[in-house]
C-alpha positions as CSV (number, residue, x, y, z in Angstrom):
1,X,-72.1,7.1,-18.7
2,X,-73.8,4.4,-16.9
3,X,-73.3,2.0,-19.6
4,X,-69.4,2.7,-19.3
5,X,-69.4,2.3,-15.4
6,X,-71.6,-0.8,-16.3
7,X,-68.7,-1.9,-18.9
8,X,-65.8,-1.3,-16.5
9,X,-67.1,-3.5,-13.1
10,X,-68.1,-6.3,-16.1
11,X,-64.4,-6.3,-17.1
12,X,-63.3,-6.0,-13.9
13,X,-65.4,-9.1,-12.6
14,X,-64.5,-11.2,-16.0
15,X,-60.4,-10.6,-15.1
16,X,-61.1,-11.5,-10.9
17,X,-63.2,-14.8,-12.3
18,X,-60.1,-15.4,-14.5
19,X,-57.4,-14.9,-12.2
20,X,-59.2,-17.4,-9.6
21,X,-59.9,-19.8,-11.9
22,X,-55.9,-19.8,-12.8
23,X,-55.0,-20.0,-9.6
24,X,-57.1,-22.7,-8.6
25,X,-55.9,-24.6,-12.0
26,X,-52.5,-24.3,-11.2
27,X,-53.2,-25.4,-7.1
28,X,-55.0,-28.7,-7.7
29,X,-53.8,-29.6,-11.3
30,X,-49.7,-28.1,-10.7
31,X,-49.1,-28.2,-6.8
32,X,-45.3,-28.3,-7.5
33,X,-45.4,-24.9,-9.4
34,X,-46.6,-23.3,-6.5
35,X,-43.9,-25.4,-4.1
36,X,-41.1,-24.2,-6.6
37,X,-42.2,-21.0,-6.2
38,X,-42.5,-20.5,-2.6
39,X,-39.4,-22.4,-2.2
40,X,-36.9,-20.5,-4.9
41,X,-38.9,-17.3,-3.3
42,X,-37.0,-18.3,-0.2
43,X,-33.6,-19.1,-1.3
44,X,-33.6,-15.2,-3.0
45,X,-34.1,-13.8,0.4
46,X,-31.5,-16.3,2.2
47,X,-29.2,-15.2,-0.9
48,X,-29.9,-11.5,-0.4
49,X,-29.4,-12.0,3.4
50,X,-25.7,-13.7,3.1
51,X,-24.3,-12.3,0.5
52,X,-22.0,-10.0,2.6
53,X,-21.0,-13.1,4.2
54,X,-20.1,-14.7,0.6
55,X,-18.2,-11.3,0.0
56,X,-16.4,-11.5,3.6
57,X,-15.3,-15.4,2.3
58,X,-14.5,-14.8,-1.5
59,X,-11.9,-11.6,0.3
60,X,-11.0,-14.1,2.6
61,X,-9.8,-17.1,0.2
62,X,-8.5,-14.3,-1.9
63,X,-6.1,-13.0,1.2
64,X,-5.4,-16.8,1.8
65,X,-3.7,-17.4,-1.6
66,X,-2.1,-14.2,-1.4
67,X,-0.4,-14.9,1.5
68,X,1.1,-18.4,0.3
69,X,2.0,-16.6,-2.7
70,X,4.2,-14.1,-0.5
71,X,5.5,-16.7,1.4
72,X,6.1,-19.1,-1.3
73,X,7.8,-15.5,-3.5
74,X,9.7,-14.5,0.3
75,X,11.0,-18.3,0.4
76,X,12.2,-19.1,-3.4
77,X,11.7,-15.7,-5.3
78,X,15.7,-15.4,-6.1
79,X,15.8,-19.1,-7.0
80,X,12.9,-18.2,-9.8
81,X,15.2,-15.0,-11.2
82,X,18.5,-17.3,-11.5
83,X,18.6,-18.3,-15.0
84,X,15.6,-16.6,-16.3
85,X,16.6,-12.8,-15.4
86,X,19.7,-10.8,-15.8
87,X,19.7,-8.6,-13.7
88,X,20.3,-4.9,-15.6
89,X,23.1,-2.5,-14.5
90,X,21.4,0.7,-16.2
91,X,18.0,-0.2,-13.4
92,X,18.0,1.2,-9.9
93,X,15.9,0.5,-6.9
94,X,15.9,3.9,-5.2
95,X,14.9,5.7,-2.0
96,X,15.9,8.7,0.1
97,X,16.1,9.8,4.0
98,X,17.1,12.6,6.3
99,X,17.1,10.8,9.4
100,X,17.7,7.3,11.4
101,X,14.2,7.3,11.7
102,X,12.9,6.0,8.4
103,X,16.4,4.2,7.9
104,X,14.5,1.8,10.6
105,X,11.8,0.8,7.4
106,X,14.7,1.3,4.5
107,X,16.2,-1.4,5.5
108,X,12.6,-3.8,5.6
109,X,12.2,-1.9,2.0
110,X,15.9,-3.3,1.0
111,X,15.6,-6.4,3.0
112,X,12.0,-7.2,0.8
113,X,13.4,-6.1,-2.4
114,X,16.0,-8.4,-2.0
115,X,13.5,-11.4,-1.5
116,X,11.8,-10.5,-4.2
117,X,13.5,-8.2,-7.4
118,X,15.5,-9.7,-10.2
119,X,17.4,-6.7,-10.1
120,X,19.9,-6.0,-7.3
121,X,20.9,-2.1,-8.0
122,X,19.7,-0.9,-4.3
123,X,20.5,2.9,-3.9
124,X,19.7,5.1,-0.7
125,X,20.7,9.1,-0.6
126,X,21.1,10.1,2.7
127,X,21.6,13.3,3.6
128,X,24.1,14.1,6.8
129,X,21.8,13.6,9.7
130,X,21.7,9.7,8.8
131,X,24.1,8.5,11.4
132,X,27.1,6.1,10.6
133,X,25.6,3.2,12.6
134,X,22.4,3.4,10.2
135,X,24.1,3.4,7.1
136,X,26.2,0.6,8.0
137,X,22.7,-1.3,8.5
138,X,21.5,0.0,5.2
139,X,24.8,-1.3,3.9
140,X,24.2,-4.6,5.2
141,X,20.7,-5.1,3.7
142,X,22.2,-4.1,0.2
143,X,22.0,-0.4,0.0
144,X,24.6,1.7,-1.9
145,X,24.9,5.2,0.5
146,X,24.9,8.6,-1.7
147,X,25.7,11.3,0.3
148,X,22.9,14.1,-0.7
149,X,21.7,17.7,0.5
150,X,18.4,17.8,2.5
151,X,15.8,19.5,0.5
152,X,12.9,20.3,2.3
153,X,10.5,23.5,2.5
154,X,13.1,24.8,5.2
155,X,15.5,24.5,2.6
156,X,14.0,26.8,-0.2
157,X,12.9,29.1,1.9
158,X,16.4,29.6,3.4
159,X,17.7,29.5,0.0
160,X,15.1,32.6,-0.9
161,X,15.5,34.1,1.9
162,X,11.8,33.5,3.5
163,X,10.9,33.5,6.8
164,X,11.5,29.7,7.7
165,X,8.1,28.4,8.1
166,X,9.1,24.6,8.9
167,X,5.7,23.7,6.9
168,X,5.8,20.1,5.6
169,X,7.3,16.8,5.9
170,X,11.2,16.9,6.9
171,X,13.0,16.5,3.8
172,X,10.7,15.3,1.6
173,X,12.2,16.8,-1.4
174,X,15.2,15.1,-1.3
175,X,14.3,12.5,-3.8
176,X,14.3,15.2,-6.3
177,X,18.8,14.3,-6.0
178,X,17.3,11.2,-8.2
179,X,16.6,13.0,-11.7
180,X,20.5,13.8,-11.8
181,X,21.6,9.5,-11.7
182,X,21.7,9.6,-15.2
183,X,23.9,6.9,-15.7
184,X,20.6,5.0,-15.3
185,X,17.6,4.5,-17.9
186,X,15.1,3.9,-14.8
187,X,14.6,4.2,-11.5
188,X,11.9,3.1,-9.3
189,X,11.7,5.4,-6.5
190,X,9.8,3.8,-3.4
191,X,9.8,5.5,0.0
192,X,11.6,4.0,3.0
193,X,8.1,3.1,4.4
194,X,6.8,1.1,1.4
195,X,6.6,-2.8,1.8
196,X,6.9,-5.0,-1.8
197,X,4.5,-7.8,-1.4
198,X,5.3,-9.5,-4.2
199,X,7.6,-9.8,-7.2
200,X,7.2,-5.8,-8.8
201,X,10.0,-5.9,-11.5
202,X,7.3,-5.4,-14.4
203,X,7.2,-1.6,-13.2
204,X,10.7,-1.5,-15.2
205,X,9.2,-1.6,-18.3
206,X,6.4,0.5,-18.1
207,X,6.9,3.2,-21.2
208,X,7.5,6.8,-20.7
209,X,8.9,9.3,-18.6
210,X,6.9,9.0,-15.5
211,X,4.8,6.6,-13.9
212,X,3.2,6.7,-10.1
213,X,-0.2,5.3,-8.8
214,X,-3.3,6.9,-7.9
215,X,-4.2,8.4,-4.8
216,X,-7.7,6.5,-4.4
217,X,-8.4,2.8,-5.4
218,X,-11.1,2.1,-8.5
219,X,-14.6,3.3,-7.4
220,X,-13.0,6.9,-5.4
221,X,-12.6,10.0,-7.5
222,X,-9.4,11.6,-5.9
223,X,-7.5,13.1,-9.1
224,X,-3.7,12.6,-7.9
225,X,-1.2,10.5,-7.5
226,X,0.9,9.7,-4.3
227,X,4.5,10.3,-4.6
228,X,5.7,6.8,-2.6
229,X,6.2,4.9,-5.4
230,X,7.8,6.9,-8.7
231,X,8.8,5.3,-12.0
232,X,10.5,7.8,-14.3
233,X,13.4,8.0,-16.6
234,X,16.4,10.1,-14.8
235,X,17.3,13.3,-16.9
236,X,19.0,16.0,-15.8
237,X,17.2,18.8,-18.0
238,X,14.2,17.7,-16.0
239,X,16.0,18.1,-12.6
240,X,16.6,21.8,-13.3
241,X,13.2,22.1,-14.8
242,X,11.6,20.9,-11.7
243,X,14.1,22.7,-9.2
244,X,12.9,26.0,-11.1
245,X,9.3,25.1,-10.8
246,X,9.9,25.0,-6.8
247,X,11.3,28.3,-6.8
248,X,8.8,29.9,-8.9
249,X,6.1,28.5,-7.0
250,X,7.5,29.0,-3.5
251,X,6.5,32.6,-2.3
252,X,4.1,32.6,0.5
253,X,3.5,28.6,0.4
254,X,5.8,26.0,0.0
255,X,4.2,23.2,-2.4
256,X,5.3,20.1,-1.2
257,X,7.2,17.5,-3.9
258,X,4.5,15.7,-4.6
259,X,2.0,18.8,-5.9
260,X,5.4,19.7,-7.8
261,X,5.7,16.4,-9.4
262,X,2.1,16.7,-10.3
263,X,2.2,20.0,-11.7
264,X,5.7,19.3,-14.3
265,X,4.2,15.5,-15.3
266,X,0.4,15.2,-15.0
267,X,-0.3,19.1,-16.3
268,X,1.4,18.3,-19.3
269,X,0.1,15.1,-20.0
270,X,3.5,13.0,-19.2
271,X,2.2,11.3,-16.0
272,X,1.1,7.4,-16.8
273,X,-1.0,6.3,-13.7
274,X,-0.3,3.0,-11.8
275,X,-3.0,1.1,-10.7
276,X,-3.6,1.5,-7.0
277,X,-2.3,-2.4,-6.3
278,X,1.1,-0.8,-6.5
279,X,0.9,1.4,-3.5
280,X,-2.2,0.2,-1.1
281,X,-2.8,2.9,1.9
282,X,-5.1,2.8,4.7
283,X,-7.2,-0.2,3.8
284,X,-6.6,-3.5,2.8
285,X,-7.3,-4.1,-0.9
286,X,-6.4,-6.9,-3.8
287,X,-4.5,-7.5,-5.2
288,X,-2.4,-6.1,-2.5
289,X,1.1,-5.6,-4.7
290,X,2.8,-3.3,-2.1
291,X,1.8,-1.8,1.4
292,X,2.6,1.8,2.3
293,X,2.6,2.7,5.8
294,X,1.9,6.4,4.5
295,X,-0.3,7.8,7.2
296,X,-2.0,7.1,10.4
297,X,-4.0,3.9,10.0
298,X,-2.0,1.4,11.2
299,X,0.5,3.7,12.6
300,X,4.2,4.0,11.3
301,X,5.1,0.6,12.7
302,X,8.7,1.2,14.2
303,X,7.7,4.3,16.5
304,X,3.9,3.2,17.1
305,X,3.6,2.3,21.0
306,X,2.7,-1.5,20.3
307,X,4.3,-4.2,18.8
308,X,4.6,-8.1,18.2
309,X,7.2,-9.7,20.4
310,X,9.8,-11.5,18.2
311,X,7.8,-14.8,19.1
312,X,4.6,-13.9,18.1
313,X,6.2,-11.8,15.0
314,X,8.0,-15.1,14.1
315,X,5.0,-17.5,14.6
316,X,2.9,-15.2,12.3
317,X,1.2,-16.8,9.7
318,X,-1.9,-15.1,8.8
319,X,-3.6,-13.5,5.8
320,X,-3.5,-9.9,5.5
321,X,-7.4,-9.6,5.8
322,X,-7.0,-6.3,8.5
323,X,-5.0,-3.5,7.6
324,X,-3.3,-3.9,11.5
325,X,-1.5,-6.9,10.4
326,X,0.9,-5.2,7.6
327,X,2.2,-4.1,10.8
328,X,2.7,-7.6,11.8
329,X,4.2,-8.6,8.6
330,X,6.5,-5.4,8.8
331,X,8.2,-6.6,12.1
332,X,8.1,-10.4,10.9
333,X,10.3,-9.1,8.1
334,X,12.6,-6.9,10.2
335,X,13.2,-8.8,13.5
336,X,14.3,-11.8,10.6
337,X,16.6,-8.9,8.8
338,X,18.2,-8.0,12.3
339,X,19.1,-11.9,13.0
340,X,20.2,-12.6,9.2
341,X,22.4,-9.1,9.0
342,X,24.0,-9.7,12.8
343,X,22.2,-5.8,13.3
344,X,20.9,-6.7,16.8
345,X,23.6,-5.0,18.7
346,X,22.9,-1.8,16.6
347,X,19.2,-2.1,17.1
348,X,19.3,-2.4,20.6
349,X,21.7,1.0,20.3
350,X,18.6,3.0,18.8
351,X,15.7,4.8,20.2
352,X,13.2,2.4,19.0
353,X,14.7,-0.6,20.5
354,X,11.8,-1.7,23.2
355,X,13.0,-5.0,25.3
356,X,9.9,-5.5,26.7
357,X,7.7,-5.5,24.1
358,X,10.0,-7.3,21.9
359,X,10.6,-10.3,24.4
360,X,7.7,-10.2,26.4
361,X,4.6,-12.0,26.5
362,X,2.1,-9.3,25.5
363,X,0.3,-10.2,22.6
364,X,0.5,-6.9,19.7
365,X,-3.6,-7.3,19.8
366,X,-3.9,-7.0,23.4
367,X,-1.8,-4.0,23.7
368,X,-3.6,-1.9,21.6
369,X,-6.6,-2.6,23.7
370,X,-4.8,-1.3,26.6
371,X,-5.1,2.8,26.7
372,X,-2.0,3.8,28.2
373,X,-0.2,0.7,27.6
374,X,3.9,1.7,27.2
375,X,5.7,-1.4,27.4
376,X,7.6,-0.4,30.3
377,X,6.1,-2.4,33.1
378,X,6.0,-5.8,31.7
């Protein structure tokens, strides 16, 4: 036993002796080893340390060339599709509204479709609360009106004869009206509120009979897809198919149209998922292909309480590297629509019209730091 403790401090005192001798052969016969390592010791840390910085400027020069890419695409996009791409007659743009309220967006929708898409079939179902004046702005932007019913969860209850529970976004199923355009091969269904960024025509040829992106970006499990942005193939067996699915499934809850659209495509394995570039929410992200103003964060530009004056709006020329300034970009794009389309007079007729705000001095940033800021005293 004492021979073994004996043993282990001999080993241990033969490896100390051999580690100082190796370190003393390497500080007087290799100083520069030990300067090398020191040094690169310290440029690991200084890496470790900034390396949300680099992230913050590779995101940065990423925005950047995105930005000149929209402009450049805003400027000369139709001058790219002349002579390259016929535009086809059997393709629709598409979107749907129950109100002048989200006729305000349609028409930056139509107006930034028009900048961009090779293909000019614009159509908008309206149902009958859409006054004349907006349709005649929808019109003007390139819009083809269709009269439609308002479908809605007030709707199929009524029609079942359900206590009216008002649950649910206002006419929300009203793009459903779209599966029956059958004189079309395939329509891309956006929203009013949806913003093109870029060029988005390859969506036309994606293969199938339903396409839509998913709810989270890469990295989030959320298994769904919003219903903003819909590619499918119009058929009017579907319709009816999806119509009885509502009934079925409304009894005591009313699924809204995007659950239904889940259940008929992605339960039975015919839903092809978009990536979430298509239909960015909440957060900025790249590539950034399309912007939805879908919830709360920024606000629904047009009935938020702040905004960019048209000078500051025009003067705008800044990456998208907050979400806050899609709204920015939103007004840019319809304060130049209103001048363009001669719609001033009509805009000035509507609710949302704010002459203060729009041709006063506050800057958009500044507002939103002021609480209880309404635009009415400047």
């Amino acid at each position: 036993m004492y021979q073994s403790v004996a043993n282990y401090r001999n080993r241990n005192l033969i490896f100390a002796v051999s580690v100082s001798l190796l370190f003393l052969y390497v500080f007087f016969a290799k100083p520069l080893l030990i300067h090398y390592i020191y040094q690169y010791t310290k440029l690991i840390v200084r890496e470790v340390l900034i390396d949300r910085t680099r992230l913050f400027e590779n995101d940065n020069q990423l925005a950047q060339k995105e930005w000149r890419l929209y402009q450049l695409e805003s400027e000369y996009g139709q001058k790219w599709c002349q002579g390259r791409i016929t535009s086809r007659s059997d393709w629709t743009w598409l979107t749907a509204m129950v109100n002048d309220d989200f006729a305000i967006p349609a028409l930056v929708l139509g107006y930034s479709l028009r900048k961009f898409s090779c293909h000019r079939n614009m159509i908008a179902l309206v149902s009958s609360d859409v006054s004349q004046g907006a349709r005649n702005a929808l019109k003007k932007v390139g819009w083809s009106i269709r009269s439609v019913e308002r479908l809605d969860c007030d709707w199929i209850e009524k029609k079942k004869g359900l206590p009216q529970l008002h649950s649910g976004y206002i006419g929300t199923h009203t793009r459903f009206h779209a599966w029956n355009y059958t004189e079309f091969s395939k329509i891309i269904y956006a929203d009013p509120d949806y913003m093109p960024m870029t060029n988005i025509d390859e969506l036309f040829d994606i293969k199938g009979d339903f396409a839509a992106a998913t709810c989270s970006r890469p990295g989030v499990l959320d298994p769904c897809f919003n219903a903003g942005l819909l590619v499918f193939k119009p058929d009017a067996m579907d319709y009816k198919k999806i119509m009885d699915l509502w009934w079925k499934t409304t009894d005591d809850h009313c699924p809204n149209d995007q659950v239904l659209l889940w259940h008929y495509y992605a339960d039975t394995g015919r839903w092809t998922a978009l990536p979430y570039s298509y239909n960015v929410r909440r957060i900025t992200y790249r590539p950034m292909k399309a912007f939805h103003f879908a919830c709360c964060i920024p606000p629904k530009p047009w009935s938020a309480r702040c905004r960019p004056s048209r000078v500051e709006a025009e003067l705008y020329d800044l990456p998208i590297t907050k979400v806050e300034r899609t709204a920015i970009t939103f007004w840019k794009n319809l304060y130049e629509l209103l001048k363009i389309h001669n719609l001033d007079d009509w805009w000035m007729s509507t609710r949302f019209y704010r002459k203060n705000q729009e041709f006063g001095n506050l800057s958009s940033e500044l507002c939103w730091k002021l609480p209880d800021y309404s635009g009415t005293e400047l």
